[in-house]
XYZ file of C-alpha atoms in Angstrom:
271
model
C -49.859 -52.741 -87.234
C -51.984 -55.009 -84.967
C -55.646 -55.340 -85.398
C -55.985 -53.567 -82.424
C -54.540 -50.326 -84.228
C -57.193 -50.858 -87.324
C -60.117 -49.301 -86.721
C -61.134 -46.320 -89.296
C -63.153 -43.516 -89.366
C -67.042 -44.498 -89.821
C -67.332 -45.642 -93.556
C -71.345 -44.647 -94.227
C -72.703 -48.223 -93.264
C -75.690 -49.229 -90.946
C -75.183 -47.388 -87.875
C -74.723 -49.805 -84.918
C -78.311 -49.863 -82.452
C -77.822 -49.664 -78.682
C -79.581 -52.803 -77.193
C -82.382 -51.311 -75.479
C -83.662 -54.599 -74.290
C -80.123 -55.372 -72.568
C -80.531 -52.274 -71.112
C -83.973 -52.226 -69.726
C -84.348 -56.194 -68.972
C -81.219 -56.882 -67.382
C -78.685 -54.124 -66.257
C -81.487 -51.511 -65.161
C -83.038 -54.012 -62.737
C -79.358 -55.478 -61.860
C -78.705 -51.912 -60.723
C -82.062 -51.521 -58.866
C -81.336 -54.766 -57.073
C -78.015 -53.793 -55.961
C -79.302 -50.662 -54.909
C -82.003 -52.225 -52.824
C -79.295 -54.588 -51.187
C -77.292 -51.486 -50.469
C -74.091 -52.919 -52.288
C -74.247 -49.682 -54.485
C -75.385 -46.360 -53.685
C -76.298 -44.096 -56.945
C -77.256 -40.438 -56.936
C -77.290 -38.238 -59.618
C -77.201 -34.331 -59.629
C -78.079 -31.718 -62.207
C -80.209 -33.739 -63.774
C -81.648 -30.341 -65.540
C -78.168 -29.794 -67.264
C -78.739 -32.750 -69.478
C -80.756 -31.401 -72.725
C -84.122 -32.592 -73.205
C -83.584 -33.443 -76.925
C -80.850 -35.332 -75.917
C -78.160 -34.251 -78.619
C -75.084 -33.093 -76.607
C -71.240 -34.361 -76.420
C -70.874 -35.633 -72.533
C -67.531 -35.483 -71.076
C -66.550 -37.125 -67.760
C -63.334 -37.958 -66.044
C -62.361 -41.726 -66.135
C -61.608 -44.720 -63.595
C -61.653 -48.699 -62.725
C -60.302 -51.303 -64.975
C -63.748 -52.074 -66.219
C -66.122 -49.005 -67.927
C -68.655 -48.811 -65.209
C -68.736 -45.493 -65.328
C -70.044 -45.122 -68.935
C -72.412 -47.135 -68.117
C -73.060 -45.385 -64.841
C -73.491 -42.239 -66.759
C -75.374 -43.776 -69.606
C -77.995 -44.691 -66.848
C -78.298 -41.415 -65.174
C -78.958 -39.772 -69.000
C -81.239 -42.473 -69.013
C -82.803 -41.301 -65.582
C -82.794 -37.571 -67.060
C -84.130 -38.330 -70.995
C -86.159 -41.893 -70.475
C -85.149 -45.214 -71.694
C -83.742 -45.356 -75.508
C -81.586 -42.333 -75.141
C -78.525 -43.531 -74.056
C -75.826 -41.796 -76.161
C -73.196 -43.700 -77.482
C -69.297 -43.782 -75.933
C -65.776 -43.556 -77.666
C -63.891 -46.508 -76.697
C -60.644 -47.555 -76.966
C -59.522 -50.389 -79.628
C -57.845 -52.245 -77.557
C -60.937 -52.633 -75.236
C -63.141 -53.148 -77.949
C -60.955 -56.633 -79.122
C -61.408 -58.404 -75.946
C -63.077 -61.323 -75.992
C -66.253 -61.610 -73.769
C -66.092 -57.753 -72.837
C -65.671 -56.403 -76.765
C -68.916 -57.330 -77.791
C -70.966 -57.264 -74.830
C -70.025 -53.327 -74.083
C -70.736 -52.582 -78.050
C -74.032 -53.923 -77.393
C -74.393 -51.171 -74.637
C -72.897 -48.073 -76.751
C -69.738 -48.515 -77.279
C -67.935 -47.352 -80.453
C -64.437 -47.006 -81.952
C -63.089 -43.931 -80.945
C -61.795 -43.810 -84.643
C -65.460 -42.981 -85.650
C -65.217 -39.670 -84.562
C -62.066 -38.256 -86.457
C -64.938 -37.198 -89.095
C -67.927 -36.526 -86.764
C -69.226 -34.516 -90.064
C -69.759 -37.457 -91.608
C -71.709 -39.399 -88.228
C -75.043 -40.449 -88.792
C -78.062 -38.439 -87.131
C -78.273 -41.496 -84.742
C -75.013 -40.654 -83.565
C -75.775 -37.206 -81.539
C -75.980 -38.199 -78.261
C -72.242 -39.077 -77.551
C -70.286 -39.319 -74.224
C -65.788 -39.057 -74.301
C -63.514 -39.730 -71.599
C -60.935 -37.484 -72.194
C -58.497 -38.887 -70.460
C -58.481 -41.889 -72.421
C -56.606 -44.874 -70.867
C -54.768 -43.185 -68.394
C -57.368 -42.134 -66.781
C -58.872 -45.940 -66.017
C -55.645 -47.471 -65.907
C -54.115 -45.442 -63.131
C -53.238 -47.075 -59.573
C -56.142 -46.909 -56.846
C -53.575 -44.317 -54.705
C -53.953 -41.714 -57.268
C -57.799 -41.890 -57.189
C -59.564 -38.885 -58.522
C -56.315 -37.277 -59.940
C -57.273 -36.409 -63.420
C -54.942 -37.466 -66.341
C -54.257 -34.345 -69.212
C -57.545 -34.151 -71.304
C -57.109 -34.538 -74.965
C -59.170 -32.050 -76.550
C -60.453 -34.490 -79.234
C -64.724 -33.747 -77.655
C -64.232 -30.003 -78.471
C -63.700 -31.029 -81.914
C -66.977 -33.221 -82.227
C -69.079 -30.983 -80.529
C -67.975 -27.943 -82.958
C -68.062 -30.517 -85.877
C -71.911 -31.476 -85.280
C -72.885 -28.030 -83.418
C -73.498 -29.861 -79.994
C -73.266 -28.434 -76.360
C -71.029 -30.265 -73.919
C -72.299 -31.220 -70.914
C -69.446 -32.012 -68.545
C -69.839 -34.674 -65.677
C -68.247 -35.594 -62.726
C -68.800 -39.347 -61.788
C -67.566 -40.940 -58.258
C -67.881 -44.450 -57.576
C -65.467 -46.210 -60.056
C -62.141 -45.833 -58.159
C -64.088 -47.595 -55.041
C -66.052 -50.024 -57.374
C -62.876 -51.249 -59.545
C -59.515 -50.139 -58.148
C -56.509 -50.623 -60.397
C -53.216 -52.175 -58.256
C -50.806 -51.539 -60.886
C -50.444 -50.133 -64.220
C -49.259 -52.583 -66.513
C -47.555 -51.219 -69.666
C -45.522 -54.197 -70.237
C -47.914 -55.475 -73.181
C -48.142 -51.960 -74.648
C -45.940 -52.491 -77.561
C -47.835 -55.651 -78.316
C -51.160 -54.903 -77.877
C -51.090 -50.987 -78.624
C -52.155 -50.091 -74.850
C -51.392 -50.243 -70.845
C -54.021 -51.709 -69.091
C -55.041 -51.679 -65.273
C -54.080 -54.627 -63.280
C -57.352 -54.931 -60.915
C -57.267 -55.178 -57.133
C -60.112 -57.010 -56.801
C -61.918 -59.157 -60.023
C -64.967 -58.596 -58.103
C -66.718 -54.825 -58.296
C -66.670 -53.743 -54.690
C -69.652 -51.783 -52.853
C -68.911 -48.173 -54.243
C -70.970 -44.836 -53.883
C -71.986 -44.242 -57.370
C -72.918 -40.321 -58.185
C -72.798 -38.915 -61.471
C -72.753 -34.864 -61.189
C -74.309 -32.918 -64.965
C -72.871 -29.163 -65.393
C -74.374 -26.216 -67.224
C -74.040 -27.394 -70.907
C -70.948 -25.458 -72.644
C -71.935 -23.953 -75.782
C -68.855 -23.484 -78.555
C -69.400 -19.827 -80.188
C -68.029 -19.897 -83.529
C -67.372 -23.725 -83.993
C -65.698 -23.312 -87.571
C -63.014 -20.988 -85.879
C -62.487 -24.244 -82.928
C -61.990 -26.594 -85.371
C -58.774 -24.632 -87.365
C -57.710 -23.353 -84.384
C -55.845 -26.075 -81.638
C -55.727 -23.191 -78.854
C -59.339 -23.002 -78.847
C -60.050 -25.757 -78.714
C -57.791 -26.556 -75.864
C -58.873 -23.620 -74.374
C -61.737 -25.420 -74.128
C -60.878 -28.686 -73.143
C -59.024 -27.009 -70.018
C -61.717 -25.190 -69.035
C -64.404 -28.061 -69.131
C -61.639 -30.442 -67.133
C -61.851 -28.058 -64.491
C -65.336 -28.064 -64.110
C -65.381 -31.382 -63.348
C -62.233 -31.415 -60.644
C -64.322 -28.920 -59.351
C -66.628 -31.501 -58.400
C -64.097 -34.143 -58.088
C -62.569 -32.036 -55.000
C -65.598 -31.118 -53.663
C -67.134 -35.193 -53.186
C -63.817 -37.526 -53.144
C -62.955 -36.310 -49.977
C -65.802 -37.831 -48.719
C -64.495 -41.211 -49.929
C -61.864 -43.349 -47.890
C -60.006 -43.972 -51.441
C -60.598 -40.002 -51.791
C -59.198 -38.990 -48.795
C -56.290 -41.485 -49.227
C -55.049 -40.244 -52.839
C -54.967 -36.504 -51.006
C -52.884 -37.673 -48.515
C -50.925 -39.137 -50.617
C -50.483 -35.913 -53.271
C -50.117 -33.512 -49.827
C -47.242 -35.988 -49.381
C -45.693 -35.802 -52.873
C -45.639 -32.351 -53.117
C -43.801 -32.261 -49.746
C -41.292 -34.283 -50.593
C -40.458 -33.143 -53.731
């Protein structure tokens, strides 16, 4: 098993801190500046959807070789709640290893998503906590299939019954046009333990960044979710389509948008 593969469940040590300083010093005013020079555009909506105690489960749909849209969304809670309550974000191992981008994006929130196969046994600092359900297909997949959701794993629904916290699902635009994948490369998968997105560009490109907060879903008998797998993927389903919802409504409004639609209308009539 590679090292990749050996992260466990959190074992009861420190809890890891969220580098507020990072945060507020460099990548808030980065942002700001890049706003100001109109390279990025971000807007947020349904800002009143995000709890004012902060404690809910976020789940968003996932895209661009790089995790900008964590980050995106970990700045619009920030927006919502005020700095130091940026929840922390289930990342993939494999991410997590490399060099340069491992440490710098566990400095920002990110966390193995092995920590949360006992999310009973999370410490309190750990209730803020955002999930791409996707997972790597979702950011891996080829700029022509932008906004195309990958199958949600229903492994949020769990967490949020576990520690009795809404979800909050969000839409977020602006990571397809900000780090488009050419290729998906799944070459190294056996290797490494994952596919990864070959970028088109090493550079972020000038994207529309808009992060969209739903009505928080509250899970009614959570004990009952956590024995049961229909439930819970009852569940999952139903908060993926929320955020297609939303997905639908604003890609089109995107070149890269309107180009992945022509290209499903075209699939489907071919096929």
């Amino acid at each position: 098993m590679s090292a990749i593969h050996a992260a466990a469940p959190w074992d009861g040590g420190p809890p890891p801190a969220i580098d507020d300083a990072l945060w507020e010093e460099r990548l808030v005013p980065l942002v700001d500046r890049l706003v100001r020079a109109r390279y990025f555009s971000f807007d947020v909506e349904g800002m009143e959807h995000v709890p004012r105690d902060g404690r809910a489960v976020y789940a968003q749909n996932h895209a661009g070789w790089f995790p900008l849209d964590a980050f995106f969304v970990g700045l619009a809670i920030r927006r919502a709640l005020g700095p130091c309550r940026t929840p922390y974000f289930a990342t993939a191992e494999a991410a997590l290893a490399l060099p340069v981008v491992g440490p710098f994006i566990r400095r920002v929130g990110a966390v193995p998503s092995a920590w949360f196969r006992r999310p009973e046994r999370l410490p309190p600092r750990m209730r803020a906590c955002g999930f791409f359900p996707e997972g790597v297909p979702g950011n891996t997949k080829p700029f022509w299939e932008a906004y195309r959701m990958r199958p949600w794993n229903r492994g949020f629904v769990r967490v949020a019954a576990a520690l009795d916290l809404p979800i909050v699902p969000a839409a977020v635009l602006g990571g397809e046009e900000c780090l488009p994948v050419a290729w998906t490369v799944r070459i190294l998968e056996p290797l490494v333990g994952s596919r990864f997105g070959l970028p088109l560009s090493l550079v972020p490109l000038p994207a529309r960044w808009r992060v969209v907060f739903h009505p928080p879903v509250r899970i009614e008998h959570p004990h009952a979710v956590l024995v049961d797998g229909a439930r819970s993927a009852a569940i999952a389903a139903r908060v993926q389509a929320t955020v297609q919802r939303s997905l639908d409504r604003l890609a089109p409004r995107s070149t890269l948008g309107h180009v992945a639609s022509l290209v499903s209308t075209g699939s489907r009539g071919t096929a």
